[in-house]
Amino acid sequence: MGKPSDQQLSRRDLLRIGLTTTAAGILTGGLELALPAPAQAQAQDPLPSWKDGAAKKAIFEFVRTTTDQSSAKFVPPEQRIATFDQDGTLWVEHPMYSQVVYCLDRVPAVVKAKPELANVEPFETVMSGNREAIAKLPTEDLVKILAATLTGMSVADFEAEVGQWIGTARDPRWKRPYTELTYVPMTEALQYLRANGYKTYIVTGGGQDFVRMYSEKVYGILPEQVVGTAGGTTYGYDKNGRPFLTKDPKLLLNDNNAGKPEGIHLMIGRRPYAAFGNSTGDREMCEYTKAGDGDRLAMMVLHDDAQREYAYGPAQGLPDTKVGTFTQALYEEAKSKGWVVISMKNDWKQIFAWET
Amino acid sequence: MGKPSDQQLSRRDLLRIGLTTTAAGILTGGLELALPAPAQAQAQDPLPSWKDGAAKKAIFEFVRTTTDQSSAKFVPPEQRIATFDQDGTLWVEHPMYSQVVYCLDRVPAVVKAKPELANVEPFETVMSGNREAIAKLPTEDLVKILAATLTGMSVADFEAEVGQWIGTARDPRWKRPYTELTYVPMTEALQYLRANGYKTYIVTGGGQDFVRMYSEKVYGILPEQVVGTAGGTTYGYDKNGRPFLTKDPKLLLNDNNAGKPEGIHLMIGRRPYAAFGNSTGDREMCEYTKAGDGDRLAMMVLHDDAQREYAYGPAQGLPDTKVGTFTQALYEEAKSKGWVVISMKNDWKQIFAWET
């Protein structure tokens, strides 16, 4: 991206702005600590949902090498940064990014507040409930929906609206809160890295303010460690002279593709030692991470488990859906550059916390 | 600010973008910990450079109230955020922001690389060394100097240039590295707040990338906890296909005035419990901080010590210099709203580490 305001959001970017939560009960708001966990925590397998294999081994090796003071590749604790894409990496992104579901769900309230929109596109189509027609809305219409539902209100109102939605919305397949659709192996990886002094960040194409609403509760990641697609705010005063921030439609950071390393520089200020993604949108983040000296880890989640979750993407000769595209070229690049591909089917014993 | 790219930088903003370091030897890169310090650390006076008085008492009271679990105003550790302006609050800003000195010092190298600039304004004036003429350069010329010295190069080259300058530059009055011009009482306040679970942030009108170069060593504040005036970067590749980031002239965040709460929302995502500043540029940050519920602390450093440091600003009937304006209106607002004014002359026993 580079110059956000010059940028056009692609349709995929827009869909990507929709995020949601997962892994509800597993993590209960545990704080990030920059200190090693007590020794007994390491005695058991810290990644019990991972099958033995190259992926699990890569994580163990990386942590061992970078935290062993006698290792030539030892990383001082203050430099231990690990970044995680969210949609498709930490939780389900198929068939639609949860934040897009949120935006569509918010349209009735927007139309109620501004009845003149009821007969204006794209609001009329969204209000019709015709999913096929909604799925075909052109990019400029999606922009209008995102702008109408994510900007123009105070930060406090936005947070109240998102909080309400997260507490009540259910995904269509499992009929569970989106916050229960997180991947147990990835929450284990987050915890394991934190237990070894890594500061974990979400670096998402989704909306920064949206993800911050649940990241602490769901992933144990504090708001200040969420980097996402971000718009500006405007400081102003209410009628009582009390200051508040209003969310602007102005885009400051489109946190996808090249925008991920750019966002990491803006928000964190240094190169990660580990990066986790699942699509072409995470390619540059992995590339940037691996370009650092010492031992760096890049991992890519492959959605190849149609039964327990979903299987999609050209890397497997499967359809390219609108979410998290994993191309054949990306697959080959990952293999050639030592980025570790995680097979959900073969590397994960368990995917969701509620599986029996 | 709100819409950074629509914004014009004022002359004061531009001057403000110049920062520097201070308090060299005092802090030696101590890491931020979100955990309470050992009990014995609290036994001694944690603010020995502060005289007994309202300012010192306000800090103690704030920490006691917000960290005492039996207090109705107890703040959970993960919410303990304290923000500090830098220039004039943590270190000397008079007579010129250190980052502006840096930019002027960089001009010869820029002209050497592009000899065609030698006879072009404002570079010709800067190269002349005529301080009076340099001080009179109009805003649009300062913009050109900042753009030429802070953008257009790779992040790695910028960091090397700043690192070199910080190691060698000396301030004109004390002939010391700028990094030794930090205020001991403020570094004590930073340490005291951190020892009580507060995450300390710099929120500066200065350049984010510039301040991050020394914040850890000088203040014990990690790069990811520096919020400053920020431009974009562009991700690209060198001739060997290695990725790198180039600093863009595009302004994303003008972190002054209303830009401070806006920047805090962007980079931290929640309201601070304590804010420290010294000028009208910090007014909105203090206002935003105090508008939160519970116990919130806002403090303003008044430069009233002409002998040990400097005295300036209309609040004392003194000249309004180009740095850190403390107006009479701000002084009255602070007094009426319970923002604590810190008198450098009366509240601080010692200002610099090297004072005997």
CSV table of N, CA and C in Angstrom, one decimal, chain A residues 175-261:
chain,number,residue,atom,x,y,z
A,175,LYS,N,-23.8,-23.0,14.6
A,175,LYS,CA,-24.7,-22.3,15.5
A,175,LYS,C,-24.1,-21.9,16.8
A,176,ARG,N,-22.8,-21.4,16.7
A,176,ARG,CA,-22.1,-21.0,17.9
A,176,ARG,C,-21.7,-19.6,17.8
A,177,PRO,N,-21.4,-18.9,18.9
A,177,PRO,CA,-20.8,-17.6,18.8
A,177,PRO,C,-19.5,-17.6,18.0
A,178,TYR,N,-19.3,-16.6,17.2
A,178,TYR,CA,-18.1,-16.6,16.4
A,178,TYR,C,-16.9,-16.7,17.2
A,179,THR,N,-17.0,-16.3,18.4
A,179,THR,CA,-15.8,-16.3,19.3
A,179,THR,C,-15.5,-17.7,19.8
A,180,GLU,N,-16.3,-18.7,19.4
A,180,GLU,CA,-16.0,-20.1,19.7
A,180,GLU,C,-15.4,-20.8,18.5
A,181,LEU,N,-15.1,-20.1,17.4
A,181,LEU,CA,-14.6,-20.7,16.2
A,181,LEU,C,-13.1,-20.5,16.0
A,182,THR,N,-12.4,-20.3,17.2
A,182,THR,CA,-11.0,-20.2,17.1
A,182,THR,C,-10.4,-21.6,17.1
A,183,TYR,N,-9.1,-21.7,16.6
A,183,TYR,CA,-8.5,-23.0,16.5
A,183,TYR,C,-7.6,-23.3,17.7
A,184,VAL,N,-7.9,-24.3,18.4
A,184,VAL,CA,-7.2,-24.7,19.6
A,184,VAL,C,-5.7,-24.8,19.4
A,185,PRO,N,-5.2,-25.4,18.3
A,185,PRO,CA,-3.8,-25.5,18.1
A,185,PRO,C,-3.1,-24.1,18.1
A,186,MET,N,-3.8,-23.2,17.5
A,186,MET,CA,-3.2,-21.8,17.4
A,186,MET,C,-3.3,-21.1,18.7
A,187,THR,N,-4.3,-21.3,19.5
A,187,THR,CA,-4.3,-20.7,20.8
A,187,THR,C,-3.2,-21.3,21.7
A,188,GLU,N,-3.0,-22.6,21.5
A,188,GLU,CA,-1.8,-23.2,22.2
A,188,GLU,C,-0.5,-22.6,21.8
A,189,ALA,N,-0.4,-22.4,20.5
A,189,ALA,CA,0.9,-21.7,20.0
A,189,ALA,C,1.0,-20.3,20.5
A,190,LEU,N,-0.1,-19.6,20.6
A,190,LEU,CA,0.0,-18.2,21.2
A,190,LEU,C,0.5,-18.3,22.7
A,191,GLN,N,-0.1,-19.2,23.4
A,191,GLN,CA,0.3,-19.4,24.8
A,191,GLN,C,1.7,-19.9,25.0
A,192,TYR,N,2.1,-20.8,24.1
A,192,TYR,CA,3.4,-21.4,24.2
A,192,TYR,C,4.5,-20.3,23.9
A,193,LEU,N,4.2,-19.5,22.9
A,193,LEU,CA,5.2,-18.4,22.6
A,193,LEU,C,5.2,-17.4,23.7
A,194,ARG,N,4.1,-17.0,24.2
A,194,ARG,CA,4.1,-16.1,25.3
A,194,ARG,C,4.8,-16.6,26.6
A,195,ALA,N,4.6,-17.9,26.8
A,195,ALA,CA,5.3,-18.5,28.0
A,195,ALA,C,6.8,-18.5,27.8
A,196,ASN,N,7.2,-18.3,26.6
A,196,ASN,CA,8.7,-18.2,26.3
A,196,ASN,C,9.1,-16.8,26.0
A,197,GLY,N,8.4,-15.9,26.5
A,197,GLY,CA,8.8,-14.5,26.4
A,197,GLY,C,8.4,-13.7,25.1
A,198,TYR,N,7.7,-14.4,24.2
A,198,TYR,CA,7.3,-13.7,23.0
A,198,TYR,C,6.1,-12.8,23.3
A,199,LYS,N,6.1,-11.6,22.7
A,199,LYS,CA,5.0,-10.7,22.7
A,199,LYS,C,4.2,-11.1,21.5
A,200,THR,N,2.9,-11.5,21.6
A,200,THR,CA,2.1,-11.9,20.5
A,200,THR,C,1.2,-10.8,20.0
A,201,TYR,N,1.2,-10.6,18.7
A,201,TYR,CA,0.4,-9.5,18.1
A,201,TYR,C,-0.5,-10.2,17.1
A,202,ILE,N,-1.7,-9.6,16.9
A,202,ILE,CA,-2.5,-9.9,15.8
A,202,ILE,C,-2.2,-8.9,14.7
A,203,VAL,N,-1.9,-9.3,13.5
A,203,VAL,CA,-1.7,-8.4,12.4
A,203,VAL,C,-2.7,-8.9,11.3
A,204,THR,N,-3.8,-8.2,11.3
A,204,THR,CA,-5.0,-8.6,10.5
A,204,THR,C,-5.4,-7.6,9.4
A,205,GLY,N,-6.0,-8.1,8.4
A,205,GLY,CA,-6.6,-7.3,7.4
A,205,GLY,C,-8.0,-6.7,7.9
A,206,GLY,N,-8.4,-7.4,9.0
A,206,GLY,CA,-9.7,-6.9,9.6
A,206,GLY,C,-9.5,-5.6,10.3
A,207,GLY,N,-10.7,-5.0,10.7
A,207,GLY,CA,-10.6,-3.7,11.3
A,207,GLY,C,-10.0,-3.8,12.7
A,208,GLN,N,-9.0,-2.9,12.9
A,208,GLN,CA,-8.3,-2.9,14.1
A,208,GLN,C,-9.2,-2.6,15.3
A,209,ASP,N,-10.1,-1.7,15.2
A,209,ASP,CA,-11.1,-1.4,16.3
A,209,ASP,C,-12.0,-2.6,16.6
A,210,PHE,N,-12.4,-3.2,15.5
A,210,PHE,CA,-13.3,-4.4,15.7
A,210,PHE,C,-12.6,-5.5,16.4
A,211,VAL,N,-11.5,-5.9,16.0
A,211,VAL,CA,-10.8,-7.0,16.6
A,211,VAL,C,-10.4,-6.7,18.1
A,212,ARG,N,-10.0,-5.5,18.3
A,212,ARG,CA,-9.7,-5.1,19.7
A,212,ARG,C,-10.8,-5.3,20.7
A,213,MET,N,-12.0,-5.4,20.2
A,213,MET,CA,-13.2,-5.6,21.1
A,213,MET,C,-13.2,-6.9,21.8
A,214,TYR,N,-12.5,-7.9,21.2
A,214,TYR,CA,-12.6,-9.3,21.8
A,214,TYR,C,-11.2,-9.9,21.9
A,215,SER,N,-10.2,-9.3,21.4
A,215,SER,CA,-8.9,-10.0,21.3
A,215,SER,C,-8.3,-10.4,22.7
A,216,GLU,N,-8.6,-9.6,23.7
A,216,GLU,CA,-8.1,-9.9,25.0
A,216,GLU,C,-8.8,-11.1,25.6
A,217,LYS,N,-10.1,-11.1,25.5
A,217,LYS,CA,-10.9,-12.2,26.0
A,217,LYS,C,-10.7,-13.5,25.3
A,218,VAL,N,-10.6,-13.4,23.9
A,218,VAL,CA,-10.5,-14.6,23.1
A,218,VAL,C,-9.1,-15.1,22.9
A,219,TYR,N,-8.2,-14.2,22.8
A,219,TYR,CA,-6.8,-14.7,22.5
A,219,TYR,C,-5.8,-14.3,23.6
A,220,GLY,N,-6.2,-13.6,24.6
A,220,GLY,CA,-5.3,-13.1,25.6
A,220,GLY,C,-4.4,-12.0,25.0
A,221,ILE,N,-4.8,-11.4,23.9
A,221,ILE,CA,-4.0,-10.3,23.3
A,221,ILE,C,-4.6,-8.9,23.5
A,222,LEU,N,-3.8,-8.1,24.2
A,222,LEU,CA,-4.3,-6.8,24.6
A,222,LEU,C,-4.6,-5.9,23.4
A,223,PRO,N,-5.5,-4.9,23.5
A,223,PRO,CA,-5.8,-4.0,22.4
A,223,PRO,C,-4.6,-3.4,21.7
A,224,GLU,N,-3.6,-3.0,22.5
A,224,GLU,CA,-2.5,-2.4,21.9
A,224,GLU,C,-1.6,-3.3,21.1
A,225,GLN,N,-1.9,-4.6,21.2
A,225,GLN,CA,-1.2,-5.6,20.4
A,225,GLN,C,-2.0,-6.1,19.2
A,226,VAL,N,-3.0,-5.3,18.8
A,226,VAL,CA,-3.7,-5.7,17.6
A,226,VAL,C,-3.4,-4.6,16.6
A,227,VAL,N,-2.9,-5.1,15.5
A,227,VAL,CA,-2.6,-4.2,14.3
A,227,VAL,C,-3.6,-4.6,13.2
A,228,GLY,N,-4.4,-3.7,12.7
A,228,GLY,CA,-5.3,-4.1,11.7
A,228,GLY,C,-5.6,-2.9,10.7
A,229,THR,N,-6.4,-3.2,9.8
A,229,THR,CA,-6.8,-2.1,8.9
A,229,THR,C,-7.5,-1.0,9.7
A,230,ALA,N,-7.0,0.2,9.6
A,230,ALA,CA,-7.3,1.3,10.5
A,230,ALA,C,-7.7,2.5,9.8
A,231,GLY,N,-8.8,3.1,10.2
A,231,GLY,CA,-9.1,4.5,9.8
A,231,GLY,C,-8.8,5.5,10.8
A,232,GLY,N,-8.9,6.8,10.5
A,232,GLY,CA,-8.6,7.8,11.5
A,232,GLY,C,-9.8,8.0,12.4
A,233,THR,N,-9.6,8.9,13.4
A,233,THR,CA,-10.7,9.3,14.2
A,233,THR,C,-10.6,10.8,14.3
A,234,THR,N,-11.7,11.5,14.7
A,234,THR,CA,-11.6,12.9,14.9
A,234,THR,C,-12.1,13.2,16.3
A,235,TYR,N,-11.2,14.0,17.0
A,235,TYR,CA,-11.5,14.4,18.4
A,235,TYR,C,-12.5,15.6,18.4
A,236,GLY,N,-13.5,15.5,19.2
A,236,GLY,CA,-14.5,16.6,19.3
A,236,GLY,C,-15.2,16.6,20.6
A,237,TYR,N,-16.2,17.3,20.7
A,237,TYR,CA,-16.9,17.5,22.0
A,237,TYR,C,-18.4,17.3,21.9
A,238,ASP,N,-19.0,16.7,22.9
A,238,ASP,CA,-20.5,16.5,22.9
A,238,ASP,C,-21.1,17.8,23.4
A,239,LYS,N,-22.4,17.9,23.5
A,239,LYS,CA,-23.1,19.1,23.9
A,239,LYS,C,-22.8,19.5,25.3
A,240,ASN,N,-22.3,18.6,26.1
A,240,ASN,CA,-21.9,18.9,27.5
A,240,ASN,C,-20.4,19.3,27.6
A,241,GLY,N,-19.7,19.4,26.4
A,241,GLY,CA,-18.3,19.7,26.4
A,241,GLY,C,-17.4,18.6,26.7
A,242,ARG,N,-18.0,17.4,26.7
A,242,ARG,CA,-17.2,16.2,27.0
A,242,ARG,C,-16.5,15.7,25.8
A,243,PRO,N,-15.2,15.4,25.8
A,243,PRO,CA,-14.5,15.1,24.5
A,243,PRO,C,-14.8,13.6,24.1
A,244,PHE,N,-14.9,13.4,22.9
A,244,PHE,CA,-15.0,12.0,22.4
A,244,PHE,C,-14.4,11.9,21.0
A,245,LEU,N,-14.2,10.7,20.5
A,245,LEU,CA,-13.6,10.4,19.2
A,245,LEU,C,-14.7,9.9,18.3
A,246,THR,N,-14.7,10.4,17.1
A,246,THR,CA,-15.6,9.9,16.0
A,246,THR,C,-14.8,9.1,15.0
A,247,LYS,N,-15.3,8.0,14.6
A,247,LYS,CA,-14.6,7.1,13.6
A,247,LYS,C,-14.8,7.7,12.2
A,248,ASP,N,-13.7,8.0,11.5
A,248,ASP,CA,-13.7,8.6,10.2
A,248,ASP,C,-13.7,7.5,9.1
A,249,PRO,N,-14.2,7.8,7.9
A,249,PRO,CA,-14.1,6.9,6.8
A,249,PRO,C,-12.7,6.9,6.2
A,250,LYS,N,-11.8,7.8,6.6
A,250,LYS,CA,-10.5,7.9,6.0
A,250,LYS,C,-9.6,6.7,6.4
A,251,LEU,N,-9.1,6.1,5.4
A,251,LEU,CA,-8.2,4.9,5.6
A,251,LEU,C,-6.8,5.3,5.9
A,252,LEU,N,-6.3,4.9,7.0
A,252,LEU,CA,-4.8,5.2,7.3
A,252,LEU,C,-4.0,4.0,7.0
A,253,LEU,N,-4.5,2.8,7.2
A,253,LEU,CA,-3.6,1.6,7.0
A,253,LEU,C,-4.5,0.5,6.4
A,254,ASN,N,-4.2,0.0,5.2
A,254,ASN,CA,-4.8,-1.2,4.7
A,254,ASN,C,-3.9,-2.4,4.9
A,255,ASP,N,-4.2,-3.0,6.0
A,255,ASP,CA,-3.3,-4.0,6.6
A,255,ASP,C,-3.3,-5.4,5.9
A,256,ASN,N,-3.1,-5.4,4.7
A,256,ASN,CA,-3.0,-6.6,3.9
A,256,ASN,C,-1.8,-6.6,3.0
A,257,ASN,N,-1.4,-7.7,2.5
A,257,ASN,CA,-0.3,-7.8,1.6
A,257,ASN,C,0.9,-7.0,2.1
A,258,ALA,N,1.4,-6.0,1.2
A,258,ALA,CA,2.5,-5.2,1.6
A,258,ALA,C,2.2,-4.3,2.8
A,259,GLY,N,0.9,-4.1,3.0
A,259,GLY,CA,0.4,-3.3,4.1
A,259,GLY,C,0.7,-4.0,5.5
A,260,LYS,N,0.9,-5.3,5.5
A,260,LYS,CA,1.2,-5.9,6.8
A,260,LYS,C,2.6,-5.5,7.3
A,261,PRO,N,3.7,-5.7,6.5
A,261,PRO,CA,5.0,-5.2,7.0
A,261,PRO,C,4.9,-3.7,7.3
